[in-house]
Coordinates of C-alpha atoms in Angstrom, one line a residue:
Chain N
M1 CA 0.0 0.0 0.0
H2 CA 1.2 3.5 -0.8
V3 CA 0.0 6.3 1.5
V4 CA 0.8 9.9 0.7
V5 CA 0.6 12.6 3.3
V6 CA 0.5 16.2 2.1
T7 CA 1.8 18.9 4.5
K8 CA 2.8 22.5 4.8
S9 CA 4.9 24.6 7.2
T10 CA 2.7 27.3 8.7
P11 CA 3.5 30.1 11.1
D12 CA 3.9 29.2 14.7
T13 CA 0.5 29.2 16.3
E14 CA 1.9 31.2 19.2
A15 CA 3.3 33.9 16.8
T16 CA 1.7 37.4 16.8
V17 CA 0.6 38.0 13.3
T18 CA 0.5 41.7 12.2
V19 CA -0.4 43.6 9.1
E20 CA 2.1 46.2 8.1
A21 CA 1.1 49.7 6.9
G22 CA 1.8 48.6 3.2
G23 CA -0.6 45.7 3.6
N24 CA 2.1 43.0 3.9
V25 CA 1.4 40.3 6.5
N26 CA 4.1 39.7 9.1
W27 CA 3.6 36.0 10.1
G28 CA 6.5 35.9 12.6
D29 CA 9.9 34.3 12.0
K30 CA 9.2 30.8 13.0
L31 CA 7.5 28.1 10.9
V32 CA 6.1 24.9 12.4
V33 CA 4.5 21.9 10.7
N34 CA 0.8 22.8 10.3
P35 CA -0.5 21.4 13.6
W36 CA -3.3 19.4 11.9
D37 CA -0.7 17.7 9.7
E38 CA 0.9 16.2 12.8
Y39 CA -2.1 13.8 12.9
A40 CA -2.0 13.2 9.2
I41 CA 1.7 12.3 9.3
T42 CA 1.2 10.0 12.3
E43 CA -1.7 8.3 10.5
A44 CA 0.3 7.7 7.4
V45 CA 3.1 6.1 9.5
L46 CA 0.6 4.0 11.5
L47 CA -1.2 2.8 8.3
K48 CA 2.2 1.8 6.8
G49 CA 3.0 -0.1 10.0
A50 CA -0.3 -1.9 10.0
H51 CA -0.6 -2.6 6.3
G52 CA 3.0 -2.6 5.0
G53 CA 4.0 -0.7 1.9
Q54 CA 5.3 2.8 1.9
A55 CA 4.5 6.3 3.0
T56 CA 5.5 9.5 1.1
I57 CA 5.3 13.1 2.3
L58 CA 4.6 15.9 -0.2
T59 CA 4.7 19.6 0.2
L60 CA 4.5 22.6 -2.2
G61 CA 6.7 25.6 -1.5
G62 CA 10.2 27.0 -1.3
E63 CA 13.1 25.8 0.8
E64 CA 11.4 27.0 4.0
Q65 CA 9.1 23.9 3.5
Q66 CA 12.1 21.5 3.8
E67 CA 11.6 21.4 7.6
A68 CA 8.1 20.0 7.4
L69 CA 9.4 17.2 5.1
K70 CA 12.2 16.4 7.5
H71 CA 9.8 16.2 10.4
G72 CA 7.8 13.7 8.4
L73 CA 10.8 11.6 7.7
A74 CA 11.9 11.8 11.4
I75 CA 8.6 10.4 12.4
G76 CA 8.9 7.4 10.0
V77 CA 7.7 8.4 6.5
D78 CA 9.9 6.8 3.8
Q79 CA 10.4 9.5 1.2
A80 CA 9.9 13.2 0.9
I81 CA 9.2 15.3 -2.3
R82 CA 8.9 19.0 -2.6
I83 CA 7.0 20.6 -5.4
W84 CA 8.3 24.0 -6.5
D85 CA 8.5 26.1 -9.5
P86 CA 8.8 29.9 -9.9
A87 CA 5.4 29.9 -11.6
L88 CA 3.9 28.7 -8.3
Q89 CA 5.1 31.9 -6.5
N90 CA 1.6 33.4 -6.1
H91 CA -0.5 30.3 -6.5
D92 CA -4.0 30.0 -5.3
S93 CA -5.8 26.9 -4.1
L94 CA -6.7 25.8 -7.6
G95 CA -3.1 26.1 -8.8
Y96 CA -2.0 24.3 -5.7
A97 CA -4.5 21.5 -6.4
A98 CA -3.4 21.1 -10.0
A99 CA 0.3 20.8 -9.0
V100 CA -0.3 18.4 -6.0
A101 CA -2.7 16.2 -7.9
A102 CA -0.2 16.0 -10.8
A103 CA 2.5 14.9 -8.3
I104 CA 0.3 12.3 -6.8
R105 CA -0.4 11.0 -10.3
K106 CA 3.3 10.9 -11.0
L107 CA 3.9 8.7 -7.9
G108 CA 1.6 6.3 -9.7
D109 CA 0.5 3.6 -7.3
V110 CA -1.1 5.7 -4.5
D111 CA -3.9 4.2 -2.5
L112 CA -4.7 6.9 0.0
V113 CA -3.9 10.6 0.3
I114 CA -4.1 12.2 3.8
F115 CA -4.3 15.8 4.7
G116 CA -4.7 17.5 8.1
K117 CA -8.2 18.9 8.3
E118 CA -7.2 22.5 7.4
L119 CA -4.2 24.9 7.2
S120 CA -3.9 26.8 10.5
D121 CA -2.7 30.0 8.9
I122 CA -5.5 30.6 6.5
A123 CA -8.1 28.4 8.2
S124 CA -9.0 26.9 4.9
D125 CA -9.5 23.4 3.6
Q126 CA -10.7 24.0 0.1
H127 CA -7.4 22.9 -1.4
I128 CA -8.0 19.4 -0.1
F129 CA -11.3 19.0 -1.9
Q130 CA -9.8 20.5 -5.0
V131 CA -7.0 18.0 -5.0
A132 CA -9.5 15.2 -4.7
R133 CA -11.6 16.7 -7.5
R134 CA -8.5 17.0 -9.7
L135 CA -7.7 13.4 -9.1
G136 CA -11.2 12.3 -9.6
W137 CA -11.1 10.4 -6.4
N138 CA -13.6 10.2 -3.5
M139 CA -13.0 12.7 -0.7
I140 CA -13.8 11.9 3.0
G141 CA -13.4 15.0 5.1
F142 CA -12.9 15.2 8.9
V143 CA -12.0 11.5 9.5
S144 CA -11.8 10.7 13.2
K145 CA -11.2 7.0 12.7
I146 CA -10.3 4.6 10.0
E147 CA -12.3 1.5 10.8
S148 CA -10.9 -0.7 8.1
L149 CA -8.8 -0.4 5.0
D150 CA -8.2 -3.0 2.4
A151 CA -5.7 -2.0 -0.3
G152 CA -6.2 -5.3 -2.0
A153 CA -10.0 -5.0 -2.3
G154 CA -9.6 -1.2 -2.7
T155 CA -11.9 -0.2 0.1
I156 CA -11.9 2.1 3.1
R157 CA -14.4 2.4 5.9
A158 CA -14.0 5.5 8.0
Q159 CA -15.8 7.5 10.7
R160 CA -16.3 11.2 10.0
L161 CA -16.7 13.8 12.7
T162 CA -19.7 16.0 11.9
E163 CA -21.4 18.7 13.8
R164 CA -24.2 16.3 14.7
G165 CA -22.1 13.4 15.7
T166 CA -20.2 10.8 13.8
E167 CA -21.0 9.3 10.4
T168 CA -19.5 6.1 9.1
V169 CA -18.8 6.0 5.4
T170 CA -17.2 3.6 2.9
S171 CA -15.4 4.4 -0.2
K172 CA -13.4 2.8 -2.9
L173 CA -9.7 3.4 -3.1
P174 CA -7.8 5.4 -4.1
A175 CA -9.3 8.2 -2.0
V176 CA -8.4 11.5 -0.3
I177 CA -9.1 12.0 3.4
S178 CA -8.7 14.8 5.8
V179 CA -8.2 14.0 9.5
V180 CA -9.1 15.6 12.8
K181 CA -7.3 15.3 16.0
D182 CA -9.4 12.4 17.4
I183 CA -7.8 10.1 14.9
N184 CA -4.6 9.4 16.9
E185 CA -2.0 10.7 19.3
P186 CA 0.8 12.3 17.2
K187 CA 4.0 10.3 17.2
Y188 CA 7.3 11.8 18.2
P189 CA 10.3 11.6 15.9
T190 CA 12.6 8.6 16.6
F191 CA 16.3 8.8 16.6
I192 CA 16.4 6.4 13.7
G193 CA 14.1 8.7 11.7
I194 CA 16.1 11.8 12.7
R195 CA 19.2 10.2 11.3
K196 CA 17.5 9.3 8.1
A197 CA 15.9 12.8 7.8
A198 CA 19.3 14.5 8.4
K199 CA 20.8 12.6 5.4
A200 CA 17.8 12.4 3.2
E201 CA 17.9 13.6 -0.4
M202 CA 14.6 15.3 -1.1
P203 CA 13.8 15.7 -4.8
V204 CA 12.2 18.9 -6.0
W205 CA 9.6 18.5 -8.7
G206 CA 9.0 21.4 -11.0
L207 CA 6.1 22.0 -13.4
G208 CA 8.1 20.3 -16.1
D209 CA 8.5 17.1 -14.0
L210 CA 4.7 17.2 -13.4
G211 CA 3.9 17.6 -17.1
L212 CA 2.2 21.0 -16.4
D213 CA 2.7 24.4 -17.9
A214 CA 2.5 27.7 -16.1
S215 CA -1.1 28.3 -17.3
A216 CA -2.3 25.2 -15.3
V217 CA -1.3 26.9 -12.1
S218 CA -1.8 30.6 -12.8
P219 CA -3.9 32.1 -10.1
R220 CA -7.6 32.5 -10.8
T221 CA -8.1 34.5 -7.6
Q222 CA -6.3 37.6 -6.4
V223 CA -5.9 38.6 -2.8
A224 CA -7.0 42.3 -2.7
G225 CA -5.6 43.1 0.8
H226 CA -5.2 42.1 4.4
R227 CA -6.2 43.9 7.5
E228 CA -5.9 43.2 11.1
L229 CA -8.8 42.1 13.3
P230 CA -10.3 45.1 15.2
K231 CA -8.8 45.3 18.6
R232 CA -11.0 43.9 21.3
E233 CA -11.9 46.5 23.9
G234 CA -12.7 45.2 27.4
T235 CA -13.8 47.0 30.5
V236 CA -13.6 45.8 34.0
E237 CA -16.3 46.6 36.6
M238 CA -15.7 45.7 40.2
I239 CA -18.8 44.6 42.0
E240 CA -18.9 45.9 45.6
G241 CA -20.7 44.4 48.6
S242 CA -20.8 41.2 50.6
P243 CA -20.0 38.0 48.8
Q244 CA -23.7 37.2 48.6
E245 CA -24.5 40.6 47.2
Q246 CA -21.6 40.3 44.8
A247 CA -22.8 36.9 43.6
A248 CA -26.4 38.1 43.2
R249 CA -25.3 41.2 41.2
L250 CA -23.0 39.0 39.0
V251 CA -25.8 36.7 38.1
E252 CA -28.0 39.7 37.3
K253 CA -25.3 41.1 35.1
L254 CA -24.7 37.8 33.3
L255 CA -28.5 37.5 32.7
E256 CA -28.7 41.1 31.4
E257 CA -25.9 40.4 28.9
K258 CA -27.7 37.2 27.9
I259 CA -24.6 35.1 28.8
L260 CA -26.7 32.9 31.1
Chain R
M1 CA 35.5 27.5 14.2
D2 CA 31.8 26.7 13.6
F3 CA 29.2 27.1 16.2
S4 CA 26.3 25.6 14.2
L5 CA 24.8 22.3 14.9
T6 CA 24.6 19.6 12.3
D7 CA 21.3 18.8 10.8
E8 CA 21.0 15.7 12.9
Q9 CA 21.9 17.5 16.1
R10 CA 19.4 20.3 15.3
L11 CA 16.5 17.9 14.5
F12 CA 17.3 15.9 17.6
Q13 CA 17.3 19.0 19.7
E14 CA 13.9 20.1 18.3
A15 CA 12.4 16.6 18.8
V16 CA 13.6 16.4 22.4
R17 CA 12.2 19.8 23.1
S18 CA 8.8 19.0 21.7
F19 CA 8.8 15.7 23.6
C20 CA 9.7 17.5 26.9
D21 CA 7.2 20.2 26.3
R22 CA 4.5 17.6 26.0
E23 CA 5.5 14.8 28.3
L24 CA 7.5 16.4 31.1
K25 CA 7.0 20.2 31.5
P26 CA 3.3 20.1 32.2
Y27 CA 3.8 17.5 34.9
A28 CA 7.0 18.9 36.5
A29 CA 5.1 20.5 39.4
Q30 CA 3.1 17.3 40.0
V31 CA 6.2 15.1 39.8
D32 CA 7.9 17.4 42.4
E33 CA 4.8 17.4 44.7
T34 CA 4.3 13.6 44.7
G35 CA 8.0 12.8 44.7
R36 CA 7.4 10.2 41.9
L37 CA 8.8 10.3 38.4
R38 CA 6.3 9.9 35.5
M39 CA 7.4 6.5 34.4
E40 CA 4.9 6.5 31.5
A41 CA 6.9 9.4 30.0
I42 CA 10.2 7.5 30.5
A43 CA 8.6 4.5 28.8
K44 CA 8.3 6.7 25.7
M45 CA 11.9 7.7 25.7
P46 CA 13.6 4.7 24.0
D47 CA 12.4 5.7 20.5
L48 CA 14.1 9.1 20.9
G49 CA 17.2 7.5 22.4
L50 CA 16.9 9.3 25.7
V51 CA 17.6 6.3 27.9
G52 CA 20.5 5.1 25.8
L53 CA 22.0 8.3 24.6
Q54 CA 25.5 6.9 24.1
V55 CA 24.8 3.2 24.2
P56 CA 25.5 1.4 20.9
E57 CA 22.4 0.6 18.8
A58 CA 23.0 -3.1 19.1
Y59 CA 22.1 -2.8 22.8
G60 CA 19.1 -0.6 22.3
G61 CA 20.8 2.7 22.5
A62 CA 21.0 5.6 20.0
D63 CA 24.8 6.0 20.0
F64 CA 24.7 9.8 19.9
D65 CA 27.8 12.0 20.0
S66 CA 28.4 13.9 23.2
I67 CA 27.1 17.2 21.9
S68 CA 23.7 15.6 21.1
A69 CA 23.7 14.0 24.6
A70 CA 24.4 17.4 26.1
L71 CA 21.6 19.0 24.0
A72 CA 19.2 16.4 25.3
M73 CA 20.2 17.1 28.9
I74 CA 19.6 20.8 28.4
E75 CA 16.1 20.2 27.1
L76 CA 15.4 17.7 30.0
G77 CA 16.7 20.2 32.6
R78 CA 14.5 23.0 31.0
A79 CA 11.4 20.8 31.4
C80 CA 11.8 18.9 34.7
G81 CA 14.8 18.9 37.1
S82 CA 13.8 15.6 38.7
T83 CA 13.5 13.7 35.5
G84 CA 16.6 15.4 34.1
L85 CA 18.7 14.3 37.1
S86 CA 17.5 10.7 37.0
I87 CA 18.0 10.4 33.3
E88 CA 21.5 12.0 33.6
A89 CA 22.5 9.5 36.3
H90 CA 21.0 6.6 34.3
N91 CA 22.9 7.5 31.1
E92 CA 26.2 8.8 32.4
L93 CA 26.8 6.9 35.6
C94 CA 25.3 3.5 34.9
C95 CA 25.0 2.9 31.1
L96 CA 28.3 4.5 30.2
P97 CA 30.6 2.6 32.6
I98 CA 29.0 -0.6 31.2
V99 CA 29.5 0.5 27.6
R100 CA 33.1 1.5 28.4
W101 CA 34.4 -1.3 30.6
G102 CA 31.8 -4.0 30.3
T103 CA 32.5 -7.3 28.6
D104 CA 30.4 -8.3 25.7
E105 CA 28.5 -10.7 28.0
Q106 CA 27.9 -7.9 30.5
K107 CA 26.7 -5.5 27.8
A108 CA 24.3 -8.1 26.4
R109 CA 23.1 -9.0 29.9
F110 CA 22.4 -5.5 31.2
L111 CA 22.2 -2.8 28.4
P112 CA 19.0 -4.0 26.6
R113 CA 17.1 -3.9 29.8
L114 CA 18.6 -0.5 30.8
T115 CA 17.6 1.0 27.5
S116 CA 14.1 -0.4 27.6
G117 CA 12.5 2.7 29.3
E118 CA 11.0 0.4 32.0
V119 CA 13.9 0.9 34.5
L120 CA 16.6 3.4 35.2
G121 CA 20.2 2.6 36.1
S122 CA 22.2 3.6 39.1
I123 CA 25.7 3.9 40.5
A124 CA 26.7 3.7 44.1
L125 CA 29.8 5.8 45.1
T126 CA 29.0 8.0 48.1
E127 CA 28.9 6.5 51.5
P128 CA 27.6 7.8 54.8
D129 CA 31.2 8.7 55.7
A130 CA 32.7 9.3 52.3
G131 CA 31.4 11.7 49.7
S132 CA 34.0 13.9 48.0
D133 CA 36.6 11.8 49.7
L134 CA 36.4 8.8 47.4
M135 CA 39.5 7.3 49.0
G136 CA 37.5 7.0 52.2
T137 CA 35.2 4.3 50.5
Q138 CA 34.7 1.6 53.0
T139 CA 32.3 -0.8 51.3
R140 CA 34.3 -4.0 51.1
A141 CA 34.2 -6.7 48.4
T142 CA 36.1 -9.9 49.1
R143 CA 36.5 -13.0 47.0
D144 CA 35.0 -16.3 48.1
G145 CA 35.5 -18.9 45.4
D146 CA 33.7 -17.8 42.3
E147 CA 31.8 -15.0 44.1
W148 CA 32.3 -11.5 45.4
V149 CA 30.9 -10.9 48.9
I150 CA 30.0 -7.3 49.5
N151 CA 29.5 -5.6 52.9
G152 CA 29.0 -1.9 53.7
S153 CA 26.6 0.9 53.1
K154 CA 26.1 3.6 50.5
A155 CA 24.2 6.9 50.7
W156 CA 22.5 9.3 48.2
I157 CA 22.2 6.6 45.6
T158 CA 20.1 8.1 42.8
N159 CA 17.6 5.7 41.0
A160 CA 18.5 2.7 43.2
S161 CA 14.8 1.8 43.7
L162 CA 14.2 2.0 39.9
A163 CA 17.3 0.1 38.9
P164 CA 17.8 -3.6 37.9
V165 CA 21.5 -3.2 38.5
I166 CA 23.8 -0.8 40.5
V167 CA 27.4 -0.1 39.5
T168 CA 29.0 -0.3 42.9
L169 CA 32.3 1.1 43.9
T170 CA 34.0 -1.2 46.4
R171 CA 37.3 -1.6 48.2
T172 CA 38.8 -4.9 47.1
D173 CA 42.3 -4.4 48.5
P174 CA 42.5 -2.2 51.5
G175 CA 46.3 -2.1 51.4
A176 CA 46.6 -1.0 47.8
D177 CA 45.9 2.7 48.1
T178 CA 44.5 4.1 44.8
H179 CA 44.7 0.7 43.2
G180 CA 42.6 -1.0 45.9
F181 CA 39.1 -0.2 44.5
S182 CA 36.9 -2.1 42.0
M183 CA 33.5 -1.5 40.3
I184 CA 31.1 -4.4 40.7
L185 CA 27.7 -4.8 39.0
V186 CA 25.2 -5.7 41.7
E187 CA 21.7 -6.7 40.6
T188 CA 19.1 -5.2 42.9
D189 CA 17.4 -8.6 43.6
R190 CA 20.5 -10.0 45.2
A191 CA 19.9 -11.3 48.8
G192 CA 21.4 -9.1 51.5
L193 CA 20.9 -5.8 49.6
T194 CA 18.5 -3.4 51.3
I195 CA 17.3 -0.2 49.6
A196 CA 16.0 2.2 52.1
P197 CA 13.0 4.5 51.3
P198 CA 14.0 7.7 49.4
E199 CA 15.6 10.6 51.2
K200 CA 13.4 13.6 51.8
K201 CA 15.2 16.3 49.7
M202 CA 15.0 20.0 49.1
G203 CA 14.8 19.7 45.4
T204 CA 14.8 17.2 42.5
R205 CA 12.4 15.5 44.8
A206 CA 11.1 12.9 42.4
S207 CA 14.6 11.7 41.5
P208 CA 14.8 9.1 44.2
A209 CA 18.0 8.9 46.3
H210 CA 18.5 6.1 48.8
V211 CA 20.7 4.6 51.5
L212 CA 21.8 1.1 50.5
T213 CA 23.1 -1.6 52.9
F214 CA 25.1 -4.5 51.7
N215 CA 24.9 -7.4 54.1
D216 CA 27.0 -10.4 52.7
V217 CA 25.7 -9.6 49.2
R218 CA 27.0 -12.3 46.9
V219 CA 27.4 -11.8 43.2
P220 CA 29.3 -13.9 40.7
R221 CA 32.9 -13.2 40.0
E222 CA 32.1 -12.2 36.4
N223 CA 30.1 -9.2 37.8
L224 CA 33.4 -7.3 38.2
L225 CA 33.2 -4.3 35.8
G226 CA 36.5 -3.4 34.2
Q227 CA 39.7 -4.2 35.9
E228 CA 40.2 -5.3 39.5
G229 CA 42.0 -2.5 41.3
R230 CA 41.0 0.2 38.7
G231 CA 37.7 1.2 40.3
L232 CA 38.9 4.6 41.5
Q233 CA 40.3 5.5 38.1
Q234 CA 37.1 4.2 36.3
T235 CA 35.0 6.3 38.7
L236 CA 37.0 9.5 38.0
A237 CA 36.6 8.9 34.3
T238 CA 32.9 8.3 34.7
L239 CA 32.5 11.5 36.7
D240 CA 34.4 13.5 34.0
S241 CA 31.7 12.6 31.5
G242 CA 28.9 13.0 34.0
R243 CA 30.1 16.6 34.7
I244 CA 29.3 17.7 31.1
A245 CA 25.8 16.2 31.5
V246 CA 25.2 17.9 34.9
G247 CA 26.5 21.2 33.4
A248 CA 24.0 20.7 30.6
L249 CA 21.2 20.1 33.1
C250 CA 22.1 23.4 34.8
V251 CA 21.9 25.2 31.4
G252 CA 18.4 23.8 31.0
L253 CA 17.3 24.8 34.5
A254 CA 18.8 28.3 34.0
Q255 CA 17.1 28.6 30.7
A256 CA 13.8 27.7 32.2
A257 CA 14.3 30.3 35.0
L258 CA 15.3 33.0 32.5
E259 CA 12.3 32.3 30.2
T260 CA 9.9 32.5 33.1
A261 CA 11.5 35.7 34.3
L262 CA 11.4 37.2 30.8
H263 CA 7.7 36.4 30.5
Y264 CA 6.8 37.7 33.9
A265 CA 8.8 40.9 33.5
Q266 CA 6.8 41.8 30.3
E267 CA 3.4 41.0 31.9
R268 CA 3.7 42.4 35.4
R269 CA 3.4 46.2 35.9
A270 CA 4.9 48.3 38.7
F271 CA 5.1 52.1 39.1
G272 CA 3.1 52.7 35.9
Q273 CA 5.2 50.5 33.6
R274 CA 6.1 47.0 32.9
L275 CA 8.8 45.4 35.1
A276 CA 10.8 45.0 31.9
D277 CA 10.9 48.7 31.4
H278 CA 12.8 49.2 34.7
Q279 CA 16.5 49.4 34.2
A280 CA 17.1 47.5 37.4
I281 CA 15.2 44.5 36.0
Q282 CA 16.8 44.9 32.5
F283 CA 20.2 44.5 34.1
K284 CA 19.2 41.4 35.9
L285 CA 17.9 39.9 32.6
A286 CA 21.0 40.9 30.7
D287 CA 23.3 39.4 33.3
A288 CA 21.3 36.2 33.4
A289 CA 21.3 35.8 29.6
T290 CA 25.0 36.5 29.4
Q291 CA 25.9 33.9 32.1
L292 CA 23.5 31.4 30.5
E293 CA 25.2 31.8 27.2
A294 CA 28.7 31.4 28.7
A295 CA 27.6 28.3 30.6
R296 CA 26.1 26.8 27.4
L297 CA 29.2 27.4 25.4
L298 CA 31.4 25.9 28.1
V299 CA 29.3 22.8 28.3
L300 CA 29.2 22.3 24.5
R301 CA 32.9 23.1 24.3
A302 CA 33.6 20.3 26.8
A303 CA 31.3 17.9 24.9
W304 CA 33.0 18.8 21.6
S305 CA 36.4 18.1 23.1
K306 CA 35.2 14.8 24.4
D307 CA 33.9 13.9 20.9
R308 CA 37.3 14.7 19.4
G309 CA 38.9 12.3 21.8
E310 CA 40.9 14.9 23.7
N311 CA 41.5 15.0 27.4
Y312 CA 38.5 16.9 28.6
T313 CA 38.8 16.5 32.4
K314 CA 39.5 20.2 33.0
L315 CA 36.9 21.5 30.6
A316 CA 34.3 19.2 32.1
S317 CA 35.0 20.4 35.6
M318 CA 35.0 24.0 34.4
A319 CA 31.7 23.5 32.6
K320 CA 30.1 21.9 35.7
L321 CA 31.5 24.4 38.1
F322 CA 30.5 27.4 36.0
A323 CA 27.1 26.2 35.0
S324 CA 26.1 25.0 38.5
E325 CA 27.1 28.3 40.0
A326 CA 25.5 30.3 37.1
V327 CA 22.2 28.6 37.5
E328 CA 22.2 29.5 41.2
R329 CA 22.7 33.2 40.4
I330 CA 20.2 33.1 37.5
A331 CA 17.5 31.3 39.5
F332 CA 18.1 33.7 42.4
E333 CA 17.6 36.8 40.2
A334 CA 14.7 35.3 38.3
L335 CA 13.0 34.6 41.6
Q336 CA 13.9 38.2 42.7
I337 CA 12.2 39.5 39.6
H338 CA 9.0 37.6 40.5
G339 CA 9.0 39.0 44.0
G340 CA 6.5 37.2 46.3
Y341 CA 5.2 35.2 43.4
G342 CA 8.6 33.6 42.9
Y343 CA 8.4 32.3 46.5
S344 CA 5.0 30.7 45.8
R345 CA 4.6 27.0 44.9
E346 CA 2.0 28.2 42.3
F347 CA 4.9 29.4 40.1
P348 CA 7.6 27.2 38.6
L349 CA 10.5 29.3 39.9
E350 CA 10.2 28.1 43.5
R351 CA 10.8 24.5 42.1
I352 CA 13.6 25.5 39.8
Y353 CA 15.4 27.3 42.6
R354 CA 15.2 24.2 44.8
D355 CA 16.1 21.8 41.9
Q356 CA 19.2 23.7 40.9
R357 CA 20.7 23.6 44.4
I358 CA 22.0 20.1 44.2
M359 CA 23.9 20.8 41.0
S360 CA 26.9 22.4 42.7
I361 CA 27.1 19.4 45.1
G362 CA 26.4 16.2 43.2
E363 CA 29.0 14.5 41.0
G364 CA 31.8 16.7 42.3
T365 CA 31.2 19.7 44.5
S366 CA 32.3 23.1 43.3
E367 CA 35.2 22.8 45.6
I368 CA 36.3 19.5 44.2
N369 CA 36.0 20.8 40.7
R370 CA 38.1 23.8 41.6
I371 CA 40.8 21.4 42.9
V372 CA 40.5 19.3 39.6
I373 CA 40.9 22.5 37.5
A374 CA 43.8 23.9 39.6
R375 CA 45.7 20.6 39.5
R376 CA 45.4 20.3 35.7
L377 CA 46.3 23.9 35.3
L378 CA 49.4 23.7 37.5
D379 CA 50.4 20.4 35.7
E380 CA 50.1 22.1 32.4
H381 CA 52.2 25.1 33.5
A382 CA 54.7 23.3 35.7
P383 CA 58.1 25.0 35.4
P384 CA 60.8 22.9 33.7
V385 CA 62.7 20.8 36.2

């Protein structure tokens, strides 16, 4: 079985993101593996362990994306490939999907593609569905548990987390899934993986390698601008009186504000 | 000269940091309060190599270089002093002597279990009447046929209650001065060995330290570790390496203290401005960061020298001496910045302050390290005869 996990380095979730006067976004200096992808990487390694075969980690981006790939290798993924081409500089999700789907096709024998449920920086998951659409494969979003997977028979049965509860679905393989954090406990790197990651050759696939030309990834959408969230203003009001009076007044206030 | 880490060292450092942030740091206060290590975290350590840092892979270890081992100790110290100290003693004082002087049979017998994450190793040097004064070691091992018979007592033996085996320094020939000592591997289930309940300590409270009594403890002759009569020399060599690791633990504890102080100084306000805007506080932070950096460089320099196969005795003592005294000053000032909150158990500094205190005592006091440094220095600069 061949599992592919697709990842991206995103700004540290603890970083303070600001928008400069000129409209540029300052995302902070530090990049981390998109937190949701930690689960996707772990699931790929667990599936490889349970079903045999191989796991590949893919990313799209410049050299700053190498770290996410190394992290995947350190956890136990077998090979890492970075997709990059100058034509992808200002890609949108459609261009992203075209390039990633082409890379998955190029790998050839893929049974399952796993994404973390969304990207933490732009809080979006449309690129995942677009990759599935480009491949023409079924898409199962928000998977909280893979109940069974049979690469030979080409089937998967998975639990999805929905707002109403869980939903169990089956699909034929190959398929694309996105995973939520209930699916596993992220694995730590191993020293054996770290050694492999430190020495790994990570090929870079350009548009030529993917059989695409620049028009296939040229952005259909333009970002018009960024602005910061309005500052939240808070006021503090101290309630005087005995503890009983304070409690009574607090309850009144909470009811007035429709919090209770 | 190149101060950058290799890719492998950097990836390892990041992996250990993330492990410690998740598995140790959130539990450090609880571990201190209950006096018990979180063994489920230690059980997860073999995959990262933390319980076999410099043990060959064939015996379940990770066979890291000394710089990587020091980086791991820094991260452990930053997260939890108790766990850091126990892991340090396990790696440096139990595993390493077996790696260094053990026979193939001894390595195969003890190391896979020691690197399993289910136990921690131990060494027994100090006695009720002999600490820094190793020559005062009284625990006696005598030969009886194919066995050693051990009698005596040991004190402050870290990890003894968690260990399957204790590397024990014994006197095998009372008349032979510095060549009258030997290291013997004593399994903890041997009849006649009693491990007393853990000492009640000021800091590193979950790293258990015990009094041991040996009452006609019999072990097979082949449990001798290294050469008969070379126990003192083997002990000194073991301590050299351990001092780099203790220095690294100090760097980690100091880093935790400084990080906590930096955070607090930018949150807390006094006299209309943040603490961090007061020059008196800025000076404390600047001094702490400078001392921390100096300690880190000295520790990594000693580890680098060890990896190059140089004699690193003096550097290891310098690293341990400086780092253990620096962390005392850094923790003191970090607590001072916190004021009353620093003195509260609700904040981590109170624990860090207590945890660091042992570092200038254990594995060679500051005074002993000054003697080691001075002797080497004077030897290196002896006038021509």
